[in-house]
Amino acid sequence: MTEKFLGVIGGSGLYQMKDLEVIEDIKVDTPFGSPSNNIVIGKLDGVKLAFLPRHGIGHVIPPSDINFRANIFAMKKIGVERIISVSAVGGMKENMPPGHFVVPHQFIDRTYKRISTFFAPGMVGHVSMADPVCLATAGTLFKAAQNAGAQVHEGGTYICIEGPQFSTRAESHLYRQWGVDVIGMTNVTEAKLAREAGICYSTLALVTDFDCWHVEEEPVTLEAVLEIMHKNVEQAQKVIRGLISMLENIEPCSCCEAAKFAVVTDPVKIPQKLKGELSILFG
Ligand SMILES: [Zn+2]
């Protein structure tokens, strides 16, 4: 049996995996530049795992400046087949207060400053984003969160804003009218790139605040976010460990074939350089 190779991208508050037996700490080169940090490869409960802190160690990279393409490309290059993205979010519904977890099934993309595709002039392709997360992975992640004792919601929509500022109150009310469940600044970009890269992707969203729509609450402050974040991250580590013990039970899926027929450009028209650079992704 081939070794399952799991990737974890850690967001705000999650900068390392507890109890990971580190095998190596590598700088991965990509055609898009450097990932947010070195990738730490190790074993957790006997399972190979790659960990990448999205904002860098010490939280130095703002959402819009994250090199998302380098991060996902690097994961693909080292052999990651499945990514769990752990991310701090705002709760957009009364029943999703700080401390709750959500495993979203949908995204709305309100970003406008980033490149969210590997395709480029010379090589055009389109993948389906109808179901933007790997539902098989998400289902198991949800069960792992339940088993870890988290108050977790299955499904829901994550709206991804550009940031780094939080929403205005008018925006927050507007997004609520759209029926979104949580709000964050990073995951839709990762989900799009992971889909193109044929990597299973699922988000574990950790609710840290109520954004600013909640009339009972003070507008979101960084202090409040960090305090809840700390507790959430501890529990998220338990969820990941639980998921690791359930990896074998994840239903088969077709994420790895998402880009198989995506390229529409006539192969003879694709520049050799681009072909070479993207061969890790598209063969
Ligand atoms: Zn999948």
PDB file of C-alpha atoms and ligand atoms in Angstrom:
ATOM      1  CA  MET A   1       0.000   0.000   0.000  1.00  0.00           C
ATOM      2  CA  THR A   2       1.307   3.453  -0.844  1.00  0.00           C
ATOM      3  CA  GLU A   3       1.988   5.687   2.093  1.00  0.00           C
ATOM      4  CA  LYS A   4      -0.714   8.284   2.658  1.00  0.00           C
ATOM      5  CA  PHE A   5       0.829  11.713   2.515  1.00  0.00           C
ATOM      6  CA  LEU A   6      -1.189  14.397   4.196  1.00  0.00           C
ATOM      7  CA  GLY A   7      -0.554  18.119   3.979  1.00  0.00           C
ATOM      8  CA  VAL A   8      -1.651  20.557   6.647  1.00  0.00           C
ATOM      9  CA  ILE A   9      -1.709  24.290   6.004  1.00  0.00           C
ATOM     10  CA  GLY A  10      -1.886  26.145   9.283  1.00  0.00           C
ATOM     11  CA  GLY A  11      -3.508  29.544   9.571  1.00  0.00           C
ATOM     12  CA  SER A  12      -3.570  32.162  12.285  1.00  0.00           C
ATOM     13  CA  GLY A  13      -2.343  30.609  15.532  1.00  0.00           C
ATOM     14  CA  LEU A  14      -1.284  27.284  14.035  1.00  0.00           C
ATOM     15  CA  TYR A  15       2.408  27.571  13.220  1.00  0.00           C
ATOM     16  CA  GLN A  16       3.508  24.017  14.033  1.00  0.00           C
ATOM     17  CA  MET A  17       2.029  20.572  14.604  1.00  0.00           C
ATOM     18  CA  LYS A  18       2.268  19.327  18.163  1.00  0.00           C
ATOM     19  CA  ASP A  19       4.119  16.005  18.615  1.00  0.00           C
ATOM     20  CA  LEU A  20       5.216  15.851  14.970  1.00  0.00           C
ATOM     21  CA  GLU A  21       8.382  13.748  14.693  1.00  0.00           C
ATOM     22  CA  VAL A  22      10.283  15.915  12.264  1.00  0.00           C
ATOM     23  CA  ILE A  23      12.062  14.080   9.443  1.00  0.00           C
ATOM     24  CA  GLU A  24      13.121  17.106   7.445  1.00  0.00           C
ATOM     25  CA  ASP A  25      12.569  20.808   7.098  1.00  0.00           C
ATOM     26  CA  ILE A  26      12.833  21.689   3.424  1.00  0.00           C
ATOM     27  CA  LYS A  27      12.885  24.722   1.234  1.00  0.00           C
ATOM     28  CA  VAL A  28      10.893  23.823  -1.862  1.00  0.00           C
ATOM     29  CA  ASP A  29      11.574  25.732  -5.078  1.00  0.00           C
ATOM     30  CA  THR A  30       8.685  26.419  -7.422  1.00  0.00           C
ATOM     31  CA  PRO A  31       8.270  28.288 -10.733  1.00  0.00           C
ATOM     32  CA  PHE A  32       6.284  30.850  -8.731  1.00  0.00           C
ATOM     33  CA  GLY A  33       8.908  31.609  -6.138  1.00  0.00           C
ATOM     34  CA  SER A  34       9.100  30.538  -2.516  1.00  0.00           C
ATOM     35  CA  PRO A  35       6.272  29.170  -0.373  1.00  0.00           C
ATOM     36  CA  SER A  36       5.314  30.989   2.837  1.00  0.00           C
ATOM     37  CA  ASN A  37       7.910  29.030   4.774  1.00  0.00           C
ATOM     38  CA  ASN A  38      10.014  25.906   4.711  1.00  0.00           C
ATOM     39  CA  ILE A  39       7.805  22.820   4.691  1.00  0.00           C
ATOM     40  CA  VAL A  40       8.245  20.550   7.692  1.00  0.00           C
ATOM     41  CA  ILE A  41       7.866  16.879   6.858  1.00  0.00           C
ATOM     42  CA  GLY A  42       7.438  14.448   9.688  1.00  0.00           C
ATOM     43  CA  LYS A  43       5.418  11.624  11.132  1.00  0.00           C
ATOM     44  CA  LEU A  44       2.451  12.030  13.395  1.00  0.00           C
ATOM     45  CA  ASP A  45       1.147   8.790  14.893  1.00  0.00           C
ATOM     46  CA  GLY A  46       3.055   6.922  12.186  1.00  0.00           C
ATOM     47  CA  VAL A  47       1.577   8.856   9.270  1.00  0.00           C
ATOM     48  CA  LYS A  48       3.655  11.040   6.978  1.00  0.00           C
ATOM     49  CA  LEU A  49       2.597  14.645   7.151  1.00  0.00           C
ATOM     50  CA  ALA A  50       3.789  17.900   5.606  1.00  0.00           C
ATOM     51  CA  PHE A  51       3.133  21.112   7.457  1.00  0.00           C
ATOM     52  CA  LEU A  52       3.208  24.637   6.081  1.00  0.00           C
ATOM     53  CA  PRO A  53       2.293  27.765   8.058  1.00  0.00           C
ATOM     54  CA  ARG A  54       0.346  29.929   5.623  1.00  0.00           C
ATOM     55  CA  HIS A  55       1.467  33.268   7.060  1.00  0.00           C
ATOM     56  CA  GLY A  56       5.043  32.155   7.750  1.00  0.00           C
ATOM     57  CA  ILE A  57       6.531  31.547  11.189  1.00  0.00           C
ATOM     58  CA  GLY A  58       5.793  34.569  13.334  1.00  0.00           C
ATOM     59  CA  HIS A  59       2.805  35.506  11.149  1.00  0.00           C
ATOM     60  CA  VAL A  60       4.637  37.842   8.795  1.00  0.00           C
ATOM     61  CA  ILE A  61       2.725  37.497   5.505  1.00  0.00           C
ATOM     62  CA  PRO A  62      -0.609  39.317   5.065  1.00  0.00           C
ATOM     63  CA  PRO A  63      -3.402  37.442   3.221  1.00  0.00           C
ATOM     64  CA  SER A  64      -3.014  39.305  -0.085  1.00  0.00           C
ATOM     65  CA  ASP A  65       0.750  38.693  -0.138  1.00  0.00           C
ATOM     66  CA  ILE A  66       0.680  34.969   0.493  1.00  0.00           C
ATOM     67  CA  ASN A  67       2.291  33.182  -2.436  1.00  0.00           C
ATOM     68  CA  PHE A  68      -0.641  30.805  -2.815  1.00  0.00           C
ATOM     69  CA  ARG A  69       0.624  29.300  -6.056  1.00  0.00           C
ATOM     70  CA  ALA A  70       4.015  28.508  -4.561  1.00  0.00           C
ATOM     71  CA  ASN A  71       2.379  26.978  -1.476  1.00  0.00           C
ATOM     72  CA  ILE A  72       0.104  24.613  -3.393  1.00  0.00           C
ATOM     73  CA  PHE A  73       2.710  23.831  -6.066  1.00  0.00           C
ATOM     74  CA  ALA A  74       5.242  22.958  -3.354  1.00  0.00           C
ATOM     75  CA  MET A  75       2.780  20.602  -1.697  1.00  0.00           C
ATOM     76  CA  LYS A  76       2.145  18.874  -5.024  1.00  0.00           C
ATOM     77  CA  LYS A  77       5.857  18.697  -5.791  1.00  0.00           C
ATOM     78  CA  ILE A  78       6.698  16.857  -2.569  1.00  0.00           C
ATOM     79  CA  GLY A  79       3.859  14.374  -3.051  1.00  0.00           C
ATOM     80  CA  VAL A  80       0.974  15.618  -0.930  1.00  0.00           C
ATOM     81  CA  GLU A  81      -2.307  14.105  -2.095  1.00  0.00           C
ATOM     82  CA  ARG A  82      -4.636  15.678   0.453  1.00  0.00           C
ATOM     83  CA  ILE A  83      -4.589  19.071   2.194  1.00  0.00           C
ATOM     84  CA  ILE A  84      -6.352  20.020   5.382  1.00  0.00           C
ATOM     85  CA  SER A  85      -6.460  23.764   5.740  1.00  0.00           C
ATOM     86  CA  VAL A  86      -6.875  25.000   9.275  1.00  0.00           C
ATOM     87  CA  SER A  87      -8.171  28.557   9.282  1.00  0.00           C
ATOM     88  CA  ALA A  88      -9.505  31.180  11.636  1.00  0.00           C
ATOM     89  CA  VAL A  89     -12.852  32.598  10.512  1.00  0.00           C
ATOM     90  CA  GLY A  90     -15.649  34.861  11.636  1.00  0.00           C
ATOM     91  CA  GLY A  91     -19.041  33.301  12.383  1.00  0.00           C
ATOM     92  CA  MET A  92     -21.830  34.763  10.252  1.00  0.00           C
ATOM     93  CA  LYS A  93     -24.739  32.986  11.911  1.00  0.00           C
ATOM     94  CA  GLU A  94     -26.100  33.067  15.437  1.00  0.00           C
ATOM     95  CA  ASN A  95     -25.547  29.325  15.844  1.00  0.00           C
ATOM     96  CA  MET A  96     -21.853  29.589  14.913  1.00  0.00           C
ATOM     97  CA  PRO A  97     -20.359  31.459  17.853  1.00  0.00           C
ATOM     98  CA  PRO A  98     -16.661  31.752  18.696  1.00  0.00           C
ATOM     99  CA  GLY A  99     -15.231  28.354  19.605  1.00  0.00           C
ATOM    100  CA  HIS A 100     -17.340  26.434  17.075  1.00  0.00           C
ATOM    101  CA  PHE A 101     -15.800  24.641  14.097  1.00  0.00           C
ATOM    102  CA  VAL A 102     -17.197  24.500  10.564  1.00  0.00           C
ATOM    103  CA  VAL A 103     -16.288  22.175   7.697  1.00  0.00           C
ATOM    104  CA  PRO A 104     -17.563  24.244   4.751  1.00  0.00           C
ATOM    105  CA  HIS A 105     -18.609  22.714   1.449  1.00  0.00           C
ATOM    106  CA  GLN A 106     -18.869  25.959  -0.536  1.00  0.00           C
ATOM    107  CA  PHE A 107     -17.014  29.204  -1.119  1.00  0.00           C
ATOM    108  CA  ILE A 108     -17.794  32.685  -2.386  1.00  0.00           C
ATOM    109  CA  ASP A 109     -14.769  34.489  -3.778  1.00  0.00           C
ATOM    110  CA  ARG A 110     -14.647  38.217  -2.969  1.00  0.00           C
ATOM    111  CA  THR A 111     -10.889  38.524  -3.438  1.00  0.00           C
ATOM    112  CA  TYR A 112      -9.553  40.791  -6.174  1.00  0.00           C
ATOM    113  CA  LYS A 113      -5.789  41.162  -5.770  1.00  0.00           C
ATOM    114  CA  ARG A 114      -4.407  37.652  -6.169  1.00  0.00           C
ATOM    115  CA  ILE A 115      -3.647  35.107  -8.804  1.00  0.00           C
ATOM    116  CA  SER A 116      -5.828  32.092  -8.148  1.00  0.00           C
ATOM    117  CA  THR A 117      -4.896  29.882 -11.098  1.00  0.00           C
ATOM    118  CA  PHE A 118      -1.844  28.038 -12.393  1.00  0.00           C
ATOM    119  CA  PHE A 119      -2.970  28.580 -15.972  1.00  0.00           C
ATOM    120  CA  ALA A 120      -1.344  31.448 -17.809  1.00  0.00           C
ATOM    121  CA  PRO A 121      -1.209  32.972 -21.286  1.00  0.00           C
ATOM    122  CA  GLY A 122      -0.121  30.113 -23.550  1.00  0.00           C
ATOM    123  CA  MET A 123      -1.899  27.472 -21.536  1.00  0.00           C
ATOM    124  CA  VAL A 124      -5.612  27.889 -20.907  1.00  0.00           C
ATOM    125  CA  GLY A 125      -7.623  25.493 -18.801  1.00  0.00           C
ATOM    126  CA  HIS A 126     -10.852  25.344 -16.838  1.00  0.00           C
ATOM    127  CA  VAL A 127     -11.630  23.048 -13.907  1.00  0.00           C
ATOM    128  CA  SER A 128     -14.973  22.588 -12.201  1.00  0.00           C
ATOM    129  CA  MET A 129     -15.475  24.382  -8.904  1.00  0.00           C
ATOM    130  CA  ALA A 130     -19.089  23.268  -8.472  1.00  0.00           C
ATOM    131  CA  ASP A 131     -18.002  21.355  -5.383  1.00  0.00           C
ATOM    132  CA  PRO A 132     -14.890  23.293  -4.365  1.00  0.00           C
ATOM    133  CA  VAL A 133     -13.784  21.020  -1.538  1.00  0.00           C
ATOM    134  CA  CYS A 134     -13.122  17.292  -1.537  1.00  0.00           C
ATOM    135  CA  LEU A 135     -16.418  16.102  -0.075  1.00  0.00           C
ATOM    136  CA  ALA A 136     -14.947  12.718   0.851  1.00  0.00           C
ATOM    137  CA  THR A 137     -12.204  14.353   2.905  1.00  0.00           C
ATOM    138  CA  ALA A 138     -14.613  16.919   4.358  1.00  0.00           C
ATOM    139  CA  GLY A 139     -16.970  14.179   5.535  1.00  0.00           C
ATOM    140  CA  THR A 140     -14.202  12.389   7.392  1.00  0.00           C
ATOM    141  CA  LEU A 141     -12.814  15.654   8.758  1.00  0.00           C
ATOM    142  CA  PHE A 142     -16.258  16.442  10.159  1.00  0.00           C
ATOM    143  CA  LYS A 143     -16.412  13.043  11.893  1.00  0.00           C
ATOM    144  CA  ALA A 144     -12.904  13.540  13.289  1.00  0.00           C
ATOM    145  CA  ALA A 145     -13.963  16.908  14.715  1.00  0.00           C
ATOM    146  CA  GLN A 146     -17.040  15.357  16.286  1.00  0.00           C
ATOM    147  CA  ASN A 147     -14.922  12.602  17.792  1.00  0.00           C
ATOM    148  CA  ALA A 148     -12.536  15.206  19.210  1.00  0.00           C
ATOM    149  CA  GLY A 149     -15.457  16.779  21.060  1.00  0.00           C
ATOM    150  CA  ALA A 150     -15.610  19.921  18.935  1.00  0.00           C
ATOM    151  CA  GLN A 151     -18.886  21.722  18.354  1.00  0.00           C
ATOM    152  CA  VAL A 152     -18.716  21.342  14.615  1.00  0.00           C
ATOM    153  CA  HIS A 153     -21.053  22.127  11.720  1.00  0.00           C
ATOM    154  CA  GLU A 154     -21.023  20.067   8.532  1.00  0.00           C
ATOM    155  CA  GLY A 155     -21.257  22.062   5.299  1.00  0.00           C
ATOM    156  CA  GLY A 156     -21.911  25.761   4.869  1.00  0.00           C
ATOM    157  CA  THR A 157     -20.421  28.555   2.831  1.00  0.00           C
ATOM    158  CA  TYR A 158     -17.123  30.333   3.490  1.00  0.00           C
ATOM    159  CA  ILE A 159     -16.939  33.815   2.010  1.00  0.00           C
ATOM    160  CA  CYS A 160     -13.368  34.811   1.266  1.00  0.00           C
ATOM    161  CA  ILE A 161     -12.605  38.535   1.364  1.00  0.00           C
ATOM    162  CA  GLU A 162      -9.380  40.216   0.334  1.00  0.00           C
ATOM    163  CA  GLY A 163      -8.509  41.703   3.732  1.00  0.00           C
ATOM    164  CA  PRO A 164      -6.419  42.496   5.627  1.00  0.00           C
ATOM    165  CA  GLN A 165      -9.135  44.672   7.178  1.00  0.00           C
ATOM    166  CA  PHE A 166     -12.208  42.985   8.576  1.00  0.00           C
ATOM    167  CA  SER A 167     -15.575  43.787   6.944  1.00  0.00           C
ATOM    168  CA  THR A 168     -17.509  46.974   7.310  1.00  0.00           C
ATOM    169  CA  ARG A 169     -20.836  46.516   9.064  1.00  0.00           C
ATOM    170  CA  ALA A 170     -22.656  47.092   5.760  1.00  0.00           C
ATOM    171  CA  GLU A 171     -20.581  44.365   4.087  1.00  0.00           C
ATOM    172  CA  SER A 172     -21.134  41.999   6.976  1.00  0.00           C
ATOM    173  CA  HIS A 173     -24.922  42.445   6.746  1.00  0.00           C
ATOM    174  CA  LEU A 174     -24.775  42.012   2.978  1.00  0.00           C
ATOM    175  CA  TYR A 175     -22.855  38.735   3.246  1.00  0.00           C
ATOM    176  CA  ARG A 176     -25.359  37.495   5.790  1.00  0.00           C
ATOM    177  CA  GLN A 177     -28.139  38.173   3.300  1.00  0.00           C
ATOM    178  CA  TRP A 178     -26.231  35.953   0.905  1.00  0.00           C
ATOM    179  CA  GLY A 179     -26.564  33.180   3.454  1.00  0.00           C
ATOM    180  CA  VAL A 180     -22.890  32.651   4.158  1.00  0.00           C
ATOM    181  CA  ASP A 181     -21.812  30.801   7.291  1.00  0.00           C
ATOM    182  CA  VAL A 182     -18.246  31.918   7.899  1.00  0.00           C
ATOM    183  CA  ILE A 183     -15.908  34.629   6.650  1.00  0.00           C
ATOM    184  CA  GLY A 184     -12.151  34.431   6.078  1.00  0.00           C
ATOM    185  CA  MET A 185      -9.367  35.763   3.855  1.00  0.00           C
ATOM    186  CA  THR A 186      -7.480  32.825   2.377  1.00  0.00           C
ATOM    187  CA  ASN A 187      -9.204  29.542   1.690  1.00  0.00           C
ATOM    188  CA  VAL A 188     -10.959  30.017  -1.632  1.00  0.00           C
ATOM    189  CA  THR A 189      -7.653  30.797  -3.325  1.00  0.00           C
ATOM    190  CA  GLU A 190      -6.099  27.624  -1.941  1.00  0.00           C
ATOM    191  CA  ALA A 191      -9.151  25.578  -2.900  1.00  0.00           C
ATOM    192  CA  LYS A 192      -9.012  26.758  -6.513  1.00  0.00           C
ATOM    193  CA  LEU A 193      -5.308  26.048  -6.867  1.00  0.00           C
ATOM    194  CA  ALA A 194      -5.574  22.682  -5.115  1.00  0.00           C
ATOM    195  CA  ARG A 195      -8.340  21.675  -7.519  1.00  0.00           C
ATOM    196  CA  GLU A 196      -6.172  22.579 -10.522  1.00  0.00           C
ATOM    197  CA  ALA A 197      -3.304  20.674  -8.917  1.00  0.00           C
ATOM    198  CA  GLY A 198      -5.484  17.603  -8.400  1.00  0.00           C
ATOM    199  CA  ILE A 199      -5.083  17.687  -4.632  1.00  0.00           C
ATOM    200  CA  CYS A 200      -7.988  16.869  -2.290  1.00  0.00           C
ATOM    201  CA  TYR A 201      -8.686  19.982  -0.244  1.00  0.00           C
ATOM    202  CA  SER A 202     -10.811  20.499   2.824  1.00  0.00           C
ATOM    203  CA  THR A 203     -11.091  23.325   5.325  1.00  0.00           C
ATOM    204  CA  LEU A 204     -11.367  23.147   9.079  1.00  0.00           C
ATOM    205  CA  ALA A 205     -12.693  26.594   9.898  1.00  0.00           C
ATOM    206  CA  LEU A 206     -12.277  27.713  13.504  1.00  0.00           C
ATOM    207  CA  VAL A 207     -14.702  30.444  14.521  1.00  0.00           C
ATOM    208  CA  THR A 208     -12.910  33.135  16.502  1.00  0.00           C
ATOM    209  CA  ASP A 209     -15.415  36.015  16.415  1.00  0.00           C
ATOM    210  CA  PHE A 210     -18.786  37.170  15.082  1.00  0.00           C
ATOM    211  CA  ASP A 211     -17.373  39.570  12.481  1.00  0.00           C
ATOM    212  CA  CYS A 212     -19.185  42.857  13.182  1.00  0.00           C
ATOM    213  CA  TRP A 213     -22.797  42.078  12.299  1.00  0.00           C
ATOM    214  CA  HIS A 214     -23.720  40.802  15.765  1.00  0.00           C
ATOM    215  CA  VAL A 215     -25.618  43.555  17.625  1.00  0.00           C
ATOM    216  CA  GLU A 216     -24.936  42.083  21.058  1.00  0.00           C
ATOM    217  CA  GLU A 217     -21.209  41.972  20.459  1.00  0.00           C
ATOM    218  CA  GLU A 218     -18.568  44.643  20.309  1.00  0.00           C
ATOM    219  CA  PRO A 219     -16.992  44.975  16.850  1.00  0.00           C
ATOM    220  CA  VAL A 220     -14.265  42.374  16.323  1.00  0.00           C
ATOM    221  CA  THR A 221     -10.921  43.190  17.946  1.00  0.00           C
ATOM    222  CA  LEU A 222      -7.637  41.448  17.398  1.00  0.00           C
ATOM    223  CA  GLU A 223      -7.244  40.696  21.130  1.00  0.00           C
ATOM    224  CA  ALA A 224     -10.535  38.824  21.288  1.00  0.00           C
ATOM    225  CA  VAL A 225      -9.665  36.909  18.136  1.00  0.00           C
ATOM    226  CA  LEU A 226      -6.292  35.783  19.486  1.00  0.00           C
ATOM    227  CA  GLU A 227      -7.675  34.508  22.776  1.00  0.00           C
ATOM    228  CA  ILE A 228     -10.294  32.267  21.189  1.00  0.00           C
ATOM    229  CA  MET A 229      -7.789  31.294  18.490  1.00  0.00           C
ATOM    230  CA  HIS A 230      -5.467  29.819  21.073  1.00  0.00           C
ATOM    231  CA  LYS A 231      -8.158  27.489  22.430  1.00  0.00           C
ATOM    232  CA  ASN A 232      -9.351  26.591  18.940  1.00  0.00           C
ATOM    233  CA  VAL A 233      -5.873  25.664  17.768  1.00  0.00           C
ATOM    234  CA  GLU A 234      -5.377  23.228  20.621  1.00  0.00           C
ATOM    235  CA  GLN A 235      -8.582  21.455  19.687  1.00  0.00           C
ATOM    236  CA  ALA A 236      -7.759  21.601  15.966  1.00  0.00           C
ATOM    237  CA  GLN A 237      -4.551  19.656  16.663  1.00  0.00           C
ATOM    238  CA  LYS A 238      -6.695  16.921  18.226  1.00  0.00           C
ATOM    239  CA  VAL A 239      -8.960  16.909  15.185  1.00  0.00           C
ATOM    240  CA  ILE A 240      -5.999  16.444  12.831  1.00  0.00           C
ATOM    241  CA  ARG A 241      -4.746  13.527  14.913  1.00  0.00           C
ATOM    242  CA  GLY A 242      -8.208  12.009  14.798  1.00  0.00           C
ATOM    243  CA  LEU A 243      -8.323  12.444  11.046  1.00  0.00           C
ATOM    244  CA  ILE A 244      -4.966  10.736  10.697  1.00  0.00           C
ATOM    245  CA  SER A 245      -6.370   7.616  12.342  1.00  0.00           C
ATOM    246  CA  MET A 246      -9.277   7.693   9.854  1.00  0.00           C
ATOM    247  CA  LEU A 247      -7.352   8.347   6.607  1.00  0.00           C
ATOM    248  CA  GLU A 248      -7.889   4.800   5.393  1.00  0.00           C
ATOM    249  CA  ASN A 249     -11.653   5.239   5.706  1.00  0.00           C
ATOM    250  CA  ILE A 250     -11.923   8.255   3.408  1.00  0.00           C
ATOM    251  CA  GLU A 251     -14.178   7.411   0.463  1.00  0.00           C
ATOM    252  CA  PRO A 252     -12.600   7.369  -3.002  1.00  0.00           C
ATOM    253  CA  CYS A 253     -12.927  10.657  -4.915  1.00  0.00           C
ATOM    254  CA  SER A 254     -11.963  12.111  -8.284  1.00  0.00           C
ATOM    255  CA  CYS A 255     -10.042  15.218  -7.162  1.00  0.00           C
ATOM    256  CA  CYS A 256      -6.785  13.916  -8.610  1.00  0.00           C
ATOM    257  CA  GLU A 257      -8.382  13.823 -12.075  1.00  0.00           C
ATOM    258  CA  ALA A 258      -9.907  17.303 -11.927  1.00  0.00           C
ATOM    259  CA  ALA A 259      -7.457  18.779 -14.397  1.00  0.00           C
ATOM    260  CA  LYS A 260      -7.182  15.742 -16.663  1.00  0.00           C
ATOM    261  CA  PHE A 261      -9.299  17.255 -19.426  1.00  0.00           C
ATOM    262  CA  ALA A 262      -9.081  20.878 -18.298  1.00  0.00           C
ATOM    263  CA  VAL A 263      -6.520  22.171 -20.763  1.00  0.00           C
ATOM    264  CA  VAL A 264      -8.162  23.617 -23.872  1.00  0.00           C
ATOM    265  CA  THR A 265      -5.056  25.046 -25.539  1.00  0.00           C
ATOM    266  CA  ASP A 266      -3.784  23.133 -28.547  1.00  0.00           C
ATOM    267  CA  PRO A 267      -0.769  21.221 -27.128  1.00  0.00           C
ATOM    268  CA  VAL A 268       1.492  22.409 -29.967  1.00  0.00           C
ATOM    269  CA  LYS A 269       0.741  26.020 -29.007  1.00  0.00           C
ATOM    270  CA  ILE A 270       1.815  25.633 -25.372  1.00  0.00           C
ATOM    271  CA  PRO A 271       5.272  27.171 -24.871  1.00  0.00           C
ATOM    272  CA  GLN A 272       7.875  24.563 -23.912  1.00  0.00           C
ATOM    273  CA  LYS A 273       8.946  26.555 -20.863  1.00  0.00           C
ATOM    274  CA  LEU A 274       5.390  26.651 -19.486  1.00  0.00           C
ATOM    275  CA  LYS A 275       4.904  22.963 -20.274  1.00  0.00           C
ATOM    276  CA  GLY A 276       8.027  22.128 -18.339  1.00  0.00           C
ATOM    277  CA  GLU A 277       7.149  24.307 -15.381  1.00  0.00           C
ATOM    278  CA  LEU A 278       3.634  22.961 -15.029  1.00  0.00           C
ATOM    279  CA  SER A 279       4.355  19.318 -15.845  1.00  0.00           C
ATOM    280  CA  ILE A 280       4.226  18.489 -12.121  1.00  0.00           C
ATOM    281  CA  LEU A 281       0.624  19.641 -12.138  1.00  0.00           C
ATOM    282  CA  PHE A 282      -0.681  18.651 -15.527  1.00  0.00           C
ATOM    283  CA  GLY A 283       1.627  15.885 -16.712  1.00  0.00           C
TER     284      GLY A 283
HETATM  285 ZN    ZN B   1     -10.716  14.281  -3.059  1.00  0.00          ZN
END
